[in-house]
Amino acid sequence: MKLRSSSAIAVATAAFLAQEATAAITSFSLNKTYNPNDFLTDFEWYTKPDPTHGLINYLSQSAAMEANLTEVRDGSLFLRVDTTPTALEGRGSVRITSKDQWSDGVYVLNVSHVPYGCSVWPAFWTVTVDYDTGAWPAGGEIDIVENANDQFPGNLASLHTNPGCTIPSKISSQLSSSTVQYTDCSGKTAENTGCRVMMGSNPPTWGAPLNRNGGGMFALVRDLSPGGSGISVWYWEPDAVPSDLRASSKAVDVSGWGTPAVHFDVADTCASYFGPHNIVINTALAGDWAAATWNESGNCAATYGAITDQVAFNGSSYSTAYWQIDSLRMFTSSLSPPASSGTGSSSNSNTAGTSGNGNSNGNTNTNSNGNTGGNTGNSAAWYAARVGVASTAVLVLTASVVVLL
């Protein structure tokens, strides 16, 4: 038998490992579940002034619970906005940030109701712990569920990064119901839109139509490894959720989910723009984006006059501005525990980033809704064609599917 040299063995081993490293990993195991009561211990209630200059006062957990703006009831977490008739110094609201930090993986949000309405700016998003230090958008931001003033018929998904990250404008014909609105992900542009895709509205992915449909499930898959699939968002209606995303699931295989509603093909071009992220859920009123687009937002100006007048004098208009969240599940390719960000009493978020708005009903100040939503596509074929590396984390939210090529 002829022995191979150590250098030849090393080369062969490296080639084998490289081949293994680029083999697509589509299966993820459940790492952590945030059930309604877990939010009270595993998230922090942000109490600093709103970085987006909204006309709101973010309350501590104890103050929010006393004011009925935070409540766990009937298996759901409710996050509401103050609906008292007059609020001349801003309305009470809630913004929560996860104590855990997450990177690549699958994040699955099961929601029954999202906040919506004029001047309402809700968001479900992820961002680095340095958001409040003025470093934003360093480390990136991923907006999974967002809208403002109900100005768009579908949910918006977007990325915000330092200058240099862009996405192609071409969309697969399979994603014709979604629309690429902006391709420059930079958070330093004048409009600060980031690269953004609007999901379709059939099935509904936003606002009153989504809530009437019982909500749904949004799933975010973040896979920024070399050759990875990038960042994708799926949405399913309640009766269309994949079998491996049922409540008792301990593992998911994203290759069977079909074409995503949104796909940002950025793993090989923009991975360095993203760091470990905390999860943020909030509802702002007015603020930079909602105020800037007020006059173009349907009948909002005709109904309420100035946006400041609605916030100050029309508390009843916020009866639907609430979140009703049933669970948030985190799946990863390894079961290492998440890192703790040590954010302290003020959770992180992003300055120019978006914050979600929605409404739900559940108690005195608010109503709650159940949400799910479904989006399907070409199952394993799409994913196999897109990925080339193991995904670390998948974020799942109920929304619609769009793919950027």
Coordinates of C-alpha atoms in Angstrom, one line a residue:
M1 CA 0.0 0.0 0.0
K2 CA 1.3 3.4 -0.9
L3 CA 1.2 6.0 1.9
R4 CA 0.2 9.5 1.0
S5 CA 2.2 12.4 2.3
S6 CA 0.9 14.4 5.2
S7 CA 0.5 17.5 3.0
A8 CA -1.6 15.5 0.5
I9 CA -3.7 14.2 3.4
A10 CA -4.1 17.8 4.7
V11 CA -5.2 19.0 1.3
A12 CA -7.7 16.1 0.9
T13 CA -9.1 16.7 4.4
A14 CA -9.5 20.4 3.7
A15 CA -11.3 19.7 0.5
F16 CA -13.6 17.3 2.3
L17 CA -14.3 19.8 5.0
A18 CA -14.9 22.6 2.5
Q19 CA -17.4 20.3 0.7
E20 CA -19.2 19.5 4.0
A21 CA -19.2 23.2 4.9
T22 CA -21.1 24.1 1.8
A23 CA -23.7 21.4 2.1
A24 CA -27.0 23.0 2.7
I25 CA -28.4 22.5 6.2
T26 CA -32.2 22.9 6.1
S27 CA -33.1 21.3 9.4
F28 CA -33.2 23.3 12.6
S29 CA -34.0 22.2 16.2
L30 CA -36.1 24.1 18.7
N31 CA -33.7 26.1 20.9
K32 CA -36.2 28.2 22.9
T33 CA -39.9 29.0 23.1
Y34 CA -41.2 32.3 24.4
N35 CA -44.7 31.6 25.6
P36 CA -46.8 34.6 26.8
N37 CA -45.6 34.5 30.4
D38 CA -42.0 34.1 29.3
F39 CA -42.0 37.5 27.7
L40 CA -42.5 39.0 31.2
T41 CA -39.2 37.5 32.4
D42 CA -37.1 37.1 29.2
F43 CA -37.8 40.6 27.6
E44 CA -37.1 44.1 29.0
W45 CA -39.5 47.0 28.8
Y46 CA -37.8 49.9 27.1
T47 CA -38.4 53.2 29.0
K48 CA -36.2 55.7 27.2
P49 CA -37.5 58.4 24.8
D50 CA -38.6 57.0 21.5
P51 CA -35.6 57.1 19.1
T52 CA -37.9 57.6 16.2
H53 CA -39.4 60.7 17.9
G54 CA -42.9 59.3 18.3
L55 CA -45.6 61.0 20.4
I56 CA -45.5 58.2 23.0
N57 CA -44.1 57.4 26.4
Y58 CA -42.7 53.8 26.7
L59 CA -43.8 52.4 30.0
S60 CA -41.9 50.0 32.4
Q61 CA -43.4 46.6 32.7
S62 CA -45.0 47.3 36.0
A63 CA -46.5 50.6 34.8
A64 CA -47.7 49.0 31.6
M65 CA -49.4 46.2 33.5
E66 CA -51.0 48.6 35.9
A67 CA -52.3 50.7 32.9
N68 CA -53.5 47.5 31.1
L69 CA -51.1 48.1 28.3
T70 CA -49.4 44.8 29.0
E71 CA -51.4 41.7 29.8
V72 CA -51.2 37.9 29.6
R73 CA -54.6 36.5 29.1
D74 CA -56.3 33.5 27.5
G75 CA -52.9 32.2 26.3
S76 CA -51.8 35.4 24.6
L77 CA -49.6 38.4 25.3
F78 CA -51.3 41.7 24.7
L79 CA -49.2 44.9 24.1
R80 CA -51.5 47.9 23.8
V81 CA -51.5 51.7 23.3
D82 CA -53.2 54.1 25.7
T83 CA -56.8 54.9 24.6
T84 CA -57.8 57.5 27.1
P85 CA -59.6 60.4 25.3
T86 CA -56.9 63.1 25.7
A87 CA -53.1 62.7 26.0
L88 CA -51.4 66.1 25.6
E89 CA -48.0 64.8 26.5
G90 CA -47.8 61.7 24.5
R91 CA -49.6 58.3 24.8
G92 CA -48.4 55.4 26.8
S93 CA -47.2 52.5 24.7
V94 CA -44.9 49.4 25.0
R95 CA -41.6 48.5 23.5
I96 CA -40.0 45.2 24.6
T97 CA -36.5 43.8 23.8
S98 CA -35.2 40.3 24.3
K99 CA -32.5 39.7 26.9
D100 CA -31.2 37.0 24.6
Q101 CA -29.2 37.7 21.5
W102 CA -29.6 35.6 18.4
S103 CA -27.8 35.2 15.1
D104 CA -28.5 32.8 12.2
G105 CA -31.5 30.6 12.7
V106 CA -35.3 30.4 12.3
Y107 CA -37.5 32.8 14.3
V108 CA -41.2 32.0 14.3
L109 CA -43.8 34.4 15.5
N110 CA -47.4 33.3 15.9
V111 CA -49.6 36.3 16.2
S112 CA -53.4 36.7 16.3
H113 CA -53.6 40.5 15.9
V114 CA -51.2 43.2 14.8
P115 CA -51.6 47.0 15.5
Y116 CA -52.9 49.2 12.7
G117 CA -54.5 52.5 11.9
C118 CA -53.6 56.1 11.2
S119 CA -50.5 57.4 13.0
V120 CA -49.8 53.8 14.2
W121 CA -46.3 52.6 13.5
P122 CA -45.8 49.0 14.8
A123 CA -42.9 46.7 14.2
F124 CA -41.4 43.3 14.9
W125 CA -37.7 43.5 14.2
T126 CA -34.2 42.6 15.2
V127 CA -31.2 44.9 15.8
T128 CA -27.9 45.0 17.7
V129 CA -27.6 45.9 21.3
D130 CA -25.7 49.0 20.3
Y131 CA -28.8 50.6 18.8
D132 CA -29.0 53.3 21.5
T133 CA -25.3 54.2 21.4
G134 CA -25.5 56.1 18.1
A135 CA -23.7 53.4 16.2
W136 CA -26.8 52.4 14.2
P137 CA -27.0 51.0 11.6
A138 CA -23.7 49.2 12.4
G139 CA -24.5 45.6 12.9
G140 CA -27.7 45.8 10.8
E141 CA -31.4 45.7 11.4
I142 CA -34.0 43.3 10.1
D143 CA -37.6 44.4 10.0
I144 CA -39.9 41.4 9.7
V145 CA -43.4 42.9 10.4
E146 CA -44.0 46.6 9.9
N147 CA -46.2 49.3 8.4
A148 CA -47.2 52.9 9.3
N149 CA -50.5 54.7 8.9
D150 CA -51.8 51.6 7.2
Q151 CA -50.4 53.2 4.0
F152 CA -49.4 49.9 2.4
P153 CA -51.8 47.1 1.8
G154 CA -49.2 44.4 2.6
N155 CA -46.6 43.8 5.3
L156 CA -43.2 45.4 4.8
A157 CA -39.9 43.5 5.3
S158 CA -36.6 45.5 5.1
L159 CA -32.9 45.6 5.9
H160 CA -31.0 48.5 7.3
T161 CA -27.2 48.5 7.1
N162 CA -24.1 50.6 6.9
P163 CA -23.6 51.9 3.3
G164 CA -22.5 49.3 0.7
C165 CA -25.1 46.6 0.9
T166 CA -27.6 46.4 -1.9
I167 CA -30.1 43.9 -3.3
P168 CA -31.0 43.2 -6.9
S169 CA -34.3 44.5 -8.1
K170 CA -35.2 41.3 -10.1
I171 CA -38.0 39.2 -8.5
S172 CA -38.8 35.6 -9.4
S173 CA -42.0 35.2 -11.3
Q174 CA -43.1 33.1 -8.4
L175 CA -43.2 36.2 -6.3
S176 CA -45.3 38.4 -8.4
S177 CA -47.6 39.3 -5.5
S178 CA -44.7 41.0 -3.7
T179 CA -43.0 44.2 -4.7
V180 CA -39.4 45.4 -4.3
Q181 CA -39.7 49.0 -3.3
Y182 CA -36.0 49.9 -2.6
T183 CA -32.8 48.1 -3.3
D184 CA -30.2 50.2 -1.2
C185 CA -30.0 48.8 2.3
S186 CA -28.1 51.8 3.6
G187 CA -29.5 53.4 6.7
K188 CA -27.5 56.6 5.9
T189 CA -29.6 57.7 2.9
A190 CA -31.9 60.8 3.2
E191 CA -35.1 58.8 3.2
N192 CA -33.7 55.9 5.3
T193 CA -36.0 53.3 3.7
G194 CA -33.4 50.5 3.7
C195 CA -33.9 47.8 1.1
R196 CA -37.5 46.9 1.3
V197 CA -40.1 44.5 -0.1
M198 CA -43.9 44.9 0.3
M199 CA -45.6 41.5 0.6
G200 CA -48.8 40.8 -1.2
S201 CA -52.4 41.1 0.1
N202 CA -53.8 37.8 -1.0
P203 CA -53.7 36.2 1.4
P204 CA -53.7 39.3 3.6
T205 CA -50.4 40.1 5.3
W206 CA -51.3 43.3 7.1
G207 CA -53.8 45.2 9.2
A208 CA -57.5 44.7 9.5
P209 CA -57.7 42.0 6.8
L210 CA -54.9 40.0 8.4
N211 CA -56.6 40.3 11.8
R212 CA -60.0 39.3 10.4
N213 CA -58.4 36.3 9.0
G214 CA -57.2 35.2 12.4
G215 CA -53.6 36.4 12.2
G216 CA -51.1 33.9 11.1
M217 CA -47.5 32.9 11.4
F218 CA -44.4 34.8 10.2
A219 CA -41.1 33.0 9.9
L220 CA -37.7 34.6 9.5
V221 CA -34.8 32.5 8.3
R222 CA -31.4 34.2 8.8
D223 CA -28.6 32.2 7.1
L224 CA -25.6 34.5 6.5
S225 CA -22.9 31.8 6.4
P226 CA -20.7 31.7 3.3
G227 CA -22.9 30.4 0.5
G228 CA -26.0 30.5 2.8
S229 CA -29.5 31.3 1.8
G230 CA -29.5 34.9 3.0
I231 CA -32.5 36.4 4.8
S232 CA -36.0 35.2 4.0
V233 CA -39.5 35.7 5.4
W234 CA -42.5 33.4 5.1
Y235 CA -46.1 34.0 6.0
W236 CA -48.9 31.4 6.5
E237 CA -52.5 31.8 7.2
P238 CA -53.7 29.8 10.3
D239 CA -55.0 26.9 8.3
A240 CA -51.9 26.8 6.0
V241 CA -49.1 26.5 8.6
P242 CA -46.6 23.7 7.6
S243 CA -46.9 20.6 9.7
D244 CA -43.4 21.0 11.2
L245 CA -44.5 24.4 12.6
R246 CA -47.4 23.1 14.7
A247 CA -47.2 24.0 18.3
S248 CA -45.6 20.7 19.4
S249 CA -42.8 20.7 16.8
K250 CA -39.3 20.2 18.1
A251 CA -37.6 20.6 14.7
V252 CA -38.3 22.3 11.3
D253 CA -37.1 21.5 7.8
V254 CA -37.3 24.8 5.8
S255 CA -36.8 22.9 2.5
G256 CA -40.5 22.0 2.6
W257 CA -41.8 25.5 3.1
G258 CA -41.9 26.5 -0.5
T259 CA -40.9 29.8 -1.9
P260 CA -40.6 32.5 0.7
A261 CA -42.6 35.7 0.5
V262 CA -39.4 37.7 0.8
H263 CA -35.9 36.8 0.1
F264 CA -32.8 39.0 0.4
D265 CA -29.9 37.2 -1.3
V266 CA -27.2 38.8 0.8
A267 CA -25.3 35.9 2.4
D268 CA -22.3 36.3 0.1
T269 CA -22.4 40.1 -0.2
C270 CA -23.5 41.6 3.0
A271 CA -23.0 39.0 5.8
S272 CA -20.3 41.3 7.4
Y273 CA -23.0 44.0 7.8
F274 CA -24.9 42.0 10.4
G275 CA -24.1 41.0 14.0
P276 CA -25.9 39.3 16.8
H277 CA -29.4 40.8 17.3
N278 CA -31.9 41.3 20.0
I279 CA -35.6 40.9 19.1
V280 CA -37.8 44.0 19.5
I281 CA -41.6 44.4 19.4
N282 CA -43.1 47.9 19.7
T283 CA -45.8 50.3 18.7
A284 CA -45.0 53.9 18.0
L285 CA -47.4 56.7 17.3
A286 CA -46.5 59.4 14.7
G287 CA -42.7 59.7 14.7
D288 CA -40.3 60.2 11.8
W289 CA -41.8 57.9 9.2
A290 CA -45.5 58.1 10.1
A291 CA -45.4 61.9 10.3
A292 CA -43.4 62.2 7.0
T293 CA -45.9 60.1 5.1
W294 CA -49.1 61.4 6.8
N295 CA -50.5 63.3 3.9
E296 CA -50.0 60.4 1.5
S297 CA -51.6 57.9 3.9
G298 CA -55.2 57.4 2.6
N299 CA -57.8 59.4 4.5
C300 CA -55.7 60.0 7.7
A301 CA -55.3 63.7 7.2
A302 CA -58.9 64.2 6.1
T303 CA -60.2 62.3 9.1
Y304 CA -58.0 63.7 11.9
G305 CA -56.4 66.9 10.6
A306 CA -52.8 67.0 11.9
I307 CA -51.2 63.8 13.1
T308 CA -50.5 65.5 16.4
D309 CA -54.3 66.2 16.9
Q310 CA -55.1 62.5 16.5
V311 CA -52.6 61.5 19.1
A312 CA -53.6 64.1 21.5
F313 CA -57.4 64.1 21.2
N314 CA -58.6 60.9 19.6
G315 CA -57.8 58.1 22.1
S316 CA -60.6 55.9 20.8
S317 CA -59.0 55.7 17.4
Y318 CA -56.3 53.4 18.9
S319 CA -58.6 50.6 20.0
T320 CA -57.1 48.4 17.3
A321 CA -53.5 49.4 18.0
Y322 CA -52.4 46.3 19.9
W323 CA -50.4 43.2 19.5
Q324 CA -51.8 39.8 20.4
I325 CA -48.9 37.4 20.4
D326 CA -49.4 33.6 21.0
S327 CA -45.7 32.5 20.9
L328 CA -42.3 33.2 19.6
R329 CA -40.1 30.2 18.9
M330 CA -36.4 30.1 18.0
F331 CA -34.9 27.2 16.0
T332 CA -31.1 26.9 15.5
S333 CA -28.8 24.5 13.8
S334 CA -27.0 23.9 17.1
L335 CA -28.5 23.9 20.6
S336 CA -26.1 26.3 22.1
P337 CA -27.9 28.7 24.5
P338 CA -28.3 32.3 23.2
A339 CA -26.0 35.0 24.4
S340 CA -27.3 37.5 26.9
S341 CA -27.1 41.1 25.8
G342 CA -27.1 42.6 29.2
T343 CA -29.2 45.4 28.0
G344 CA -30.3 46.4 31.4
S345 CA -33.6 48.2 31.9
S346 CA -33.7 49.8 28.5
S347 CA -33.9 47.4 25.6
N348 CA -32.3 48.0 22.3
S349 CA -33.9 49.1 19.1
N350 CA -32.8 51.1 16.1
T351 CA -32.8 54.8 15.6
A352 CA -34.1 55.1 12.1
G353 CA -35.5 51.7 12.2
T354 CA -39.1 50.9 12.0
S355 CA -41.3 50.0 14.9
G356 CA -44.4 48.0 14.3
N357 CA -47.9 49.0 15.1
G358 CA -51.0 47.0 15.3
N359 CA -54.1 46.5 17.4
S360 CA -55.6 43.7 19.3
N361 CA -58.4 43.2 21.8
G362 CA -58.2 41.7 25.1
N363 CA -59.1 44.0 27.9
T364 CA -60.0 47.5 29.0
N365 CA -57.8 49.6 26.7
T366 CA -57.5 47.3 23.7
N367 CA -59.0 44.6 21.6
S368 CA -57.2 41.3 20.6
N369 CA -57.0 39.3 17.5
G370 CA -55.6 36.0 16.5
N371 CA -53.2 35.9 13.6
T372 CA -51.8 33.4 11.2
G373 CA -51.2 33.5 7.6
G374 CA -49.8 31.2 5.1
N375 CA -47.6 31.4 2.1
T376 CA -46.5 28.5 0.0
G377 CA -44.2 27.9 -2.8
N378 CA -42.1 25.2 -4.5
S379 CA -41.0 23.3 -1.5
A380 CA -37.6 21.7 -1.5
A381 CA -36.6 22.8 -5.0
W382 CA -36.5 26.5 -4.3
Y383 CA -34.5 26.1 -1.1
A384 CA -32.1 23.6 -2.6
A385 CA -31.4 26.0 -5.4
R386 CA -30.7 28.9 -3.1
V387 CA -28.7 27.6 -0.2
G388 CA -25.1 26.4 -0.1
V389 CA -24.3 26.5 3.6
A390 CA -25.7 25.7 7.0
S391 CA -28.3 28.1 8.3
T392 CA -27.9 29.0 11.9
A393 CA -31.3 30.5 12.7
V394 CA -34.7 30.9 11.2
L395 CA -37.1 33.7 12.2
V396 CA -40.7 32.8 11.6
L397 CA -43.5 35.3 11.4
T398 CA -46.9 35.2 9.6
A399 CA -46.7 37.3 6.5
S400 CA -46.4 36.8 2.7
V401 CA -43.6 35.5 0.5
V402 CA -41.2 37.4 -1.8
V403 CA -37.9 36.4 -3.3
L404 CA -35.2 38.7 -4.5
L405 CA -32.8 37.2 -7.0

